[in-house]
Every structure is written in C-alpha cells, then in structure tokens.
PDB file of C-alpha atoms in Angstrom:
ATOM      1  CA  MET A   1     -81.720-105.512-198.802  1.00 55.00           C
ATOM      2  CA  LYS A   2     -84.394-107.438-196.628  1.00 62.00           C
ATOM      3  CA  SER A   3     -83.183-110.296-194.832  1.00 58.00           C
ATOM      4  CA  THR A   4     -85.287-113.280-193.291  1.00 60.00           C
ATOM      5  CA  ASP A   5     -84.319-116.561-191.943  1.00 63.00           C
ATOM      6  CA  ASN A   6     -82.140-117.928-194.794  1.00 68.00           C
ATOM      7  CA  ALA A   7     -83.732-115.677-197.546  1.00 68.00           C
ATOM      8  CA  VAL A   8     -82.143-112.477-198.744  1.00 73.00           C
ATOM      9  CA  GLU A   9     -83.980-110.146-200.964  1.00 70.00           C
ATOM     10  CA  VAL A  10     -81.466-109.130-203.817  1.00 68.00           C
ATOM     11  CA  SER A  11     -83.895-106.758-205.461  1.00 71.00           C
ATOM     12  CA  GLY A  12     -87.522-106.138-205.724  1.00 73.00           C
ATOM     13  CA  LEU A  13     -87.813-109.255-208.240  1.00 86.00           C
ATOM     14  CA  THR A  14     -84.855-111.546-206.733  1.00 88.00           C
ATOM     15  CA  THR A  15     -84.158-113.306-203.502  1.00 76.00           C
ATOM     16  CA  THR A  16     -81.431-115.646-202.427  1.00 83.00           C
ATOM     17  CA  THR A  17     -82.090-118.626-199.978  1.00 79.00           C
ATOM     18  CA  LYS A  18     -79.385-120.616-198.501  1.00 79.00           C
ATOM     19  CA  PHE A  19     -79.771-123.920-197.493  1.00 79.00           C
ATOM     20  CA  ASP A  20     -77.941-127.185-196.513  1.00 81.00           C
ATOM     21  CA  GLY A  21     -77.774-130.032-199.245  1.00 88.00           C
ATOM     22  CA  VAL A  22     -76.846-133.575-198.518  1.00 92.00           C
ATOM     23  CA  LEU A  23     -75.292-135.701-201.171  1.00 93.00           C
ATOM     24  CA  VAL A  24     -76.380-139.465-201.044  1.00 95.00           C
ATOM     25  CA  THR A  25     -73.702-141.761-202.594  1.00 97.00           C
ATOM     26  CA  ILE A  26     -74.404-145.618-202.984  1.00 98.00           C
ATOM     27  CA  ARG A  27     -71.278-147.567-204.158  1.00 98.00           C
ATOM     28  CA  SER A  28     -71.483-150.830-206.086  1.00 98.00           C
ATOM     29  CA  ARG A  29     -68.775-153.391-207.002  1.00 97.00           C
ATOM     30  CA  LYS A  30     -70.818-153.815-209.938  1.00 97.00           C
ATOM     31  CA  SER A  31     -69.471-152.145-213.359  1.00 97.00           C
ATOM     32  CA  PHE A  32     -70.989-149.013-214.699  1.00 97.00           C
ATOM     33  CA  PHE A  33     -72.755-151.075-217.423  1.00 97.00           C
ATOM     34  CA  GLU A  34     -74.020-153.630-214.966  1.00 98.00           C
ATOM     35  CA  VAL A  35     -75.694-150.954-212.693  1.00 98.00           C
ATOM     36  CA  THR A  36     -77.108-148.719-215.705  1.00 98.00           C
ATOM     37  CA  GLN A  37     -78.600-151.938-216.980  1.00 98.00           C
ATOM     38  CA  ALA A  38     -80.209-152.863-213.605  1.00 98.00           C
ATOM     39  CA  ILE A  39     -81.846-149.549-213.249  1.00 97.00           C
ATOM     40  CA  GLU A  40     -83.130-149.594-216.850  1.00 97.00           C
ATOM     41  CA  ARG A  41     -84.516-153.015-216.297  1.00 95.00           C
ATOM     42  CA  THR A  42     -86.198-152.065-213.165  1.00 95.00           C
ATOM     43  CA  LEU A  43     -87.785-148.563-214.094  1.00 95.00           C
ATOM     44  CA  PRO A  44     -90.133-147.997-216.968  1.00 93.00           C
ATOM     45  CA  ARG A  45     -89.682-145.277-219.278  1.00 93.00           C
ATOM     46  CA  PHE A  46     -92.201-142.278-218.984  1.00 92.00           C
ATOM     47  CA  HIS A  47     -92.817-141.052-222.451  1.00 92.00           C
ATOM     48  CA  ILE A  48     -93.563-137.395-222.527  1.00 90.00           C
ATOM     49  CA  PRO A  49     -95.260-137.558-226.011  1.00 92.00           C
ATOM     50  CA  LYS A  50     -97.658-140.163-224.976  1.00 92.00           C
ATOM     51  CA  LEU A  51     -98.498-138.215-221.821  1.00 91.00           C
ATOM     52  CA  MET A  52     -99.126-135.094-224.101  1.00 93.00           C
ATOM     53  CA  GLU A  53    -101.529-136.979-226.307  1.00 94.00           C
ATOM     54  CA  TYR A  54    -103.860-137.497-223.463  1.00 94.00           C
ATOM     55  CA  VAL A  55    -103.163-133.831-222.179  1.00 94.00           C
ATOM     56  CA  THR A  56    -103.985-132.382-225.723  1.00 95.00           C
ATOM     57  CA  HIS A  57    -107.374-134.137-225.978  1.00 96.00           C
ATOM     58  CA  GLY A  58    -108.119-133.261-222.112  1.00 96.00           C
ATOM     59  CA  ASP A  59    -108.314-136.793-221.430  1.00 95.00           C
ATOM     60  CA  ARG A  60    -107.882-136.915-217.568  1.00 93.00           C
ATOM     61  CA  ALA A  61    -108.760-140.345-217.172  1.00 94.00           C
ATOM     62  CA  GLY A  62    -106.004-141.409-220.030  1.00 93.00           C
ATOM     63  CA  VAL A  63    -103.589-139.084-217.882  1.00 91.00           C
ATOM     64  CA  GLU A  64    -104.322-140.760-214.758  1.00 90.00           C
ATOM     65  CA  ALA A  65    -104.087-144.075-216.251  1.00 93.00           C
ATOM     66  CA  TYR A  66    -100.816-143.641-218.061  1.00 92.00           C
ATOM     67  CA  VAL A  67     -99.303-141.963-214.994  1.00 90.00           C
ATOM     68  CA  ALA A  68    -100.533-144.938-212.888  1.00 89.00           C
ATOM     69  CA  SER A  69     -99.148-147.643-215.194  1.00 90.00           C
ATOM     70  CA  THR A  70     -95.583-145.973-215.231  1.00 88.00           C
ATOM     71  CA  SER A  71     -95.113-144.858-211.735  1.00 85.00           C
ATOM     72  CA  ASP A  72     -94.324-148.355-209.839  1.00 84.00           C
ATOM     73  CA  PRO A  73     -91.907-147.630-208.250  1.00 89.00           C
ATOM     74  CA  PHE A  74     -90.427-144.943-210.160  1.00 94.00           C
ATOM     75  CA  SER A  75     -90.038-143.918-214.057  1.00 95.00           C
ATOM     76  CA  ILE A  76     -87.135-142.801-216.249  1.00 96.00           C
ATOM     77  CA  PHE A  77     -88.350-139.464-217.588  1.00 95.00           C
ATOM     78  CA  PHE A  78     -84.695-138.667-219.282  1.00 95.00           C
ATOM     79  CA  ASP A  79     -81.418-140.082-219.689  1.00 96.00           C
ATOM     80  CA  PHE A  80     -78.227-138.413-220.875  1.00 97.00           C
ATOM     81  CA  GLU A  81     -74.911-140.362-221.569  1.00 96.00           C
ATOM     82  CA  GLN A  82     -72.122-138.096-220.685  1.00 95.00           C
ATOM     83  CA  GLY A  83     -68.988-140.475-220.357  1.00 94.00           C
ATOM     84  CA  SER A  84     -68.440-140.873-224.193  1.00 93.00           C
ATOM     85  CA  THR A  85     -68.006-136.962-224.419  1.00 95.00           C
ATOM     86  CA  MET A  86     -65.871-137.100-221.313  1.00 95.00           C
ATOM     87  CA  ARG A  87     -63.768-139.704-222.812  1.00 94.00           C
ATOM     88  CA  LEU A  88     -63.081-137.812-226.031  1.00 95.00           C
ATOM     89  CA  ALA A  89     -62.005-135.082-223.590  1.00 96.00           C
ATOM     90  CA  GLY A  90     -59.593-137.329-222.109  1.00 96.00           C
ATOM     91  CA  ILE A  91     -61.361-137.731-218.838  1.00 96.00           C
ATOM     92  CA  PRO A  92     -61.474-141.477-218.074  1.00 96.00           C
ATOM     93  CA  ILE A  93     -65.187-141.887-217.037  1.00 96.00           C
ATOM     94  CA  GLU A  94     -68.503-143.240-217.622  1.00 97.00           C
ATOM     95  CA  SER A  95     -71.300-141.181-216.675  1.00 98.00           C
ATOM     96  CA  LYS A  96     -74.947-141.109-217.183  1.00 98.00           C
ATOM     97  CA  LEU A  97     -77.583-138.668-216.091  1.00 98.00           C
ATOM     98  CA  TYR A  98     -81.110-139.713-215.139  1.00 98.00           C
ATOM     99  CA  LEU A  99     -84.285-137.815-214.350  1.00 97.00           C
ATOM    100  CA  VAL A 100     -86.256-140.190-212.136  1.00 96.00           C
ATOM    101  CA  GLY A 101     -89.531-139.668-210.308  1.00 94.00           C
ATOM    102  CA  ASN A 102     -93.113-140.764-209.703  1.00 91.00           C
ATOM    103  CA  ALA A 103     -95.587-138.455-210.986  1.00 88.00           C
ATOM    104  CA  VAL A 104     -98.269-139.780-208.738  1.00 88.00           C
ATOM    105  CA  ILE A 105     -95.826-138.951-205.541  1.00 90.00           C
ATOM    106  CA  ALA A 106     -94.764-135.889-207.053  1.00 90.00           C
ATOM    107  CA  ARG A 107     -98.285-134.439-206.650  1.00 89.00           C
ATOM    108  CA  GLY A 108     -97.611-134.118-203.126  1.00 90.00           C
ATOM    109  CA  LEU A 109     -94.781-131.424-204.206  1.00 93.00           C
ATOM    110  CA  PHE A 110     -96.599-129.586-206.502  1.00 92.00           C
ATOM    111  CA  GLU A 111     -99.425-128.924-204.401  1.00 92.00           C
ATOM    112  CA  TYR A 112     -97.515-126.624-202.071  1.00 93.00           C
ATOM    113  CA  SER A 113     -95.207-124.875-204.972  1.00 91.00           C
ATOM    114  CA  GLY A 114     -94.800-125.081-208.601  1.00 90.00           C
ATOM    115  CA  ALA A 115     -90.948-124.715-207.675  1.00 90.00           C
ATOM    116  CA  ALA A 116     -90.837-128.213-206.908  1.00 91.00           C
ATOM    117  CA  GLY A 117     -90.160-128.947-210.435  1.00 90.00           C
ATOM    118  CA  LEU A 118     -86.457-128.020-209.761  1.00 90.00           C
ATOM    119  CA  GLY A 119     -86.106-131.371-207.868  1.00 91.00           C
ATOM    120  CA  ALA A 120     -88.705-133.526-209.484  1.00 92.00           C
ATOM    121  CA  PRO A 121     -87.910-135.505-211.245  1.00 94.00           C
ATOM    122  CA  VAL A 122     -84.938-136.351-208.947  1.00 95.00           C
ATOM    123  CA  ARG A 123     -81.369-136.132-210.776  1.00 96.00           C
ATOM    124  CA  ILE A 124     -79.405-139.285-210.476  1.00 97.00           C
ATOM    125  CA  CYS A 125     -75.768-139.550-211.749  1.00 98.00           C
ATOM    126  CA  VAL A 126     -74.559-143.063-212.017  1.00 98.00           C
ATOM    127  CA  SER A 127     -70.858-143.053-212.794  1.00 98.00           C
ATOM    128  CA  GLN A 128     -67.370-144.915-212.575  1.00 98.00           C
ATOM    129  CA  ARG A 129     -63.977-143.625-213.162  1.00 96.00           C
ATOM    130  CA  ASP A 130     -61.322-146.000-214.467  1.00 94.00           C
ATOM    131  CA  GLY A 131     -60.104-148.203-211.613  1.00 94.00           C
ATOM    132  CA  GLU A 132     -62.737-147.068-209.082  1.00 96.00           C
ATOM    133  CA  GLN A 133     -66.093-148.473-207.993  1.00 97.00           C
ATOM    134  CA  THR A 134     -69.454-147.438-209.722  1.00 98.00           C
ATOM    135  CA  ARG A 135     -71.220-144.939-207.517  1.00 98.00           C
ATOM    136  CA  ILE A 136     -74.837-143.608-207.674  1.00 98.00           C
ATOM    137  CA  ASP A 137     -75.105-140.138-206.613  1.00 97.00           C
ATOM    138  CA  MET A 138     -78.271-138.040-205.747  1.00 96.00           C
ATOM    139  CA  ASP A 139     -79.480-135.097-203.559  1.00 94.00           C
ATOM    140  CA  GLN A 140     -80.976-136.156-200.310  1.00 94.00           C
ATOM    141  CA  GLN A 141     -84.566-135.048-201.089  1.00 92.00           C
ATOM    142  CA  VAL A 142     -85.559-133.762-197.443  1.00 93.00           C
ATOM    143  CA  SER A 143     -82.475-131.377-197.655  1.00 91.00           C
ATOM    144  CA  PHE A 144     -82.996-130.392-201.240  1.00 91.00           C
ATOM    145  CA  PHE A 145     -86.754-129.244-200.728  1.00 91.00           C
ATOM    146  CA  SER A 146     -85.733-127.702-197.423  1.00 88.00           C
ATOM    147  CA  LYS A 147     -85.027-124.585-199.486  1.00 87.00           C
ATOM    148  CA  PHE A 148     -88.738-124.146-200.144  1.00 88.00           C
ATOM    149  CA  PRO A 149     -90.189-122.913-196.785  1.00 86.00           C
ATOM    150  CA  GLU A 150     -93.916-123.546-198.223  1.00 89.00           C
ATOM    151  CA  MET A 151     -92.896-127.336-198.631  1.00 88.00           C
ATOM    152  CA  LYS A 152     -92.101-127.972-194.951  1.00 87.00           C
ATOM    153  CA  ALA A 153     -95.628-129.713-194.287  1.00 88.00           C
ATOM    154  CA  SER A 154     -94.987-132.087-197.226  1.00 91.00           C
ATOM    155  CA  SER A 155     -94.229-135.791-196.201  1.00 91.00           C
ATOM    156  CA  VAL A 156     -92.943-136.390-200.014  1.00 93.00           C
ATOM    157  CA  PRO A 157     -89.284-135.577-199.532  1.00 93.00           C
ATOM    158  CA  ALA A 158     -88.731-138.140-196.759  1.00 93.00           C
ATOM    159  CA  LEU A 159     -90.815-140.614-198.723  1.00 93.00           C
ATOM    160  CA  LEU A 160     -88.544-140.107-201.949  1.00 93.00           C
ATOM    161  CA  ASP A 161     -85.411-140.441-199.901  1.00 93.00           C
ATOM    162  CA  ALA A 162     -86.745-143.747-198.357  1.00 94.00           C
ATOM    163  CA  LYS A 163     -88.138-145.349-201.706  1.00 95.00           C
ATOM    164  CA  MET A 164     -85.297-144.258-203.937  1.00 95.00           C
ATOM    165  CA  ILE A 165     -82.345-144.976-201.942  1.00 96.00           C
ATOM    166  CA  LYS A 166     -84.171-148.668-201.585  1.00 96.00           C
ATOM    167  CA  VAL A 167     -84.345-148.967-205.372  1.00 96.00           C
ATOM    168  CA  PHE A 168     -80.845-147.571-206.162  1.00 97.00           C
ATOM    169  CA  GLU A 169     -79.443-149.966-203.564  1.00 97.00           C
ATOM    170  CA  GLU A 170     -81.174-152.774-204.938  1.00 97.00           C
ATOM    171  CA  ALA A 171     -79.686-151.770-208.407  1.00 97.00           C
ATOM    172  CA  ALA A 172     -76.035-151.588-207.071  1.00 97.00           C
ATOM    173  CA  VAL A 173     -76.004-155.294-205.476  1.00 96.00           C
TER     174      VAL A 173
END
C-alpha cells in the first residue's frame, strides 16, 4: 500500500482519497411546496433528449445555443420526489432531490477531470419534516471538489458556491 497526501493506494487499480466535506444548509420559513415551486419557477429544465438530438446530428452550434439558452442562472437536469415514499414508510417528511447545474460553467471542471461528473450537476435536497422549517442542503463545492488534486487550479467550485447559494437563498425567502 502506497500513501501520498490524502490518497491511499488500495490495489493496483484502486485508491481511496480522504477529504473534508462541508454541508451548506439554507433554512426557510416557507413551506416545502413554496420553496420547491420557487426553485422550479426560477430554474429552467434541461432536457437531455433535446441535447442528444443536437449531439446525434453533430450540431455543435445547436448544442452551444441550447446550453446557453438553459444556463441562466442554472438548469434543473433531474428531480426526484422522495417524500411520498418516505411518508408511506412512516417517516413524516417531504423531500425532493434536484440535480442542478450550468453546462457552460461546468466546462471549467471537466477540462481538469472527467471525474467532475461526480459533482456536476450539483445535488440539492429540499426537505421539511413535519413541524420543522424547510431546509435546502447541498455540498459546498469548494470542499467537494477538493478531493480532486487536478482541479485545484479551477475557479469553478468557488464560483458555483457563490452563485448557487445566492439562487437558493432567494428561493428560500
């Protein structure tokens, strides 16, 4: 087993890397439904099938135009409503996971490493337990991407933190 900085070689194929993560939590007096509606009104949907039409036809200009049209400020790439299932399981909570990103900004991650796909788009969870405030949780991007030594030169994680926190604070108020 070789060890360097935070990385440990487990086998010839596998390494493990320790990193410190930071959770960002934004609390809201609004209901879960008001917060999710505010998010969904603010952020356009990114439709992968539409993007793939351009990709399939090798239409780079079409890709660029579509990405630009859905990237201000961010897009919802995917959402998954988890609360109804949890309520059936007897857990009194509303919860919705979003994958949110900006494909133009994300280029500044992928140019350093394909592993950027682990954090781009960014996971956002909006939840509200019965009787509690609504909360929006996400990883701090600077700490999340710190696990990739090759991304140290990228300014994108800090940019994502600044812009995303602002967007989700606005949805919360």
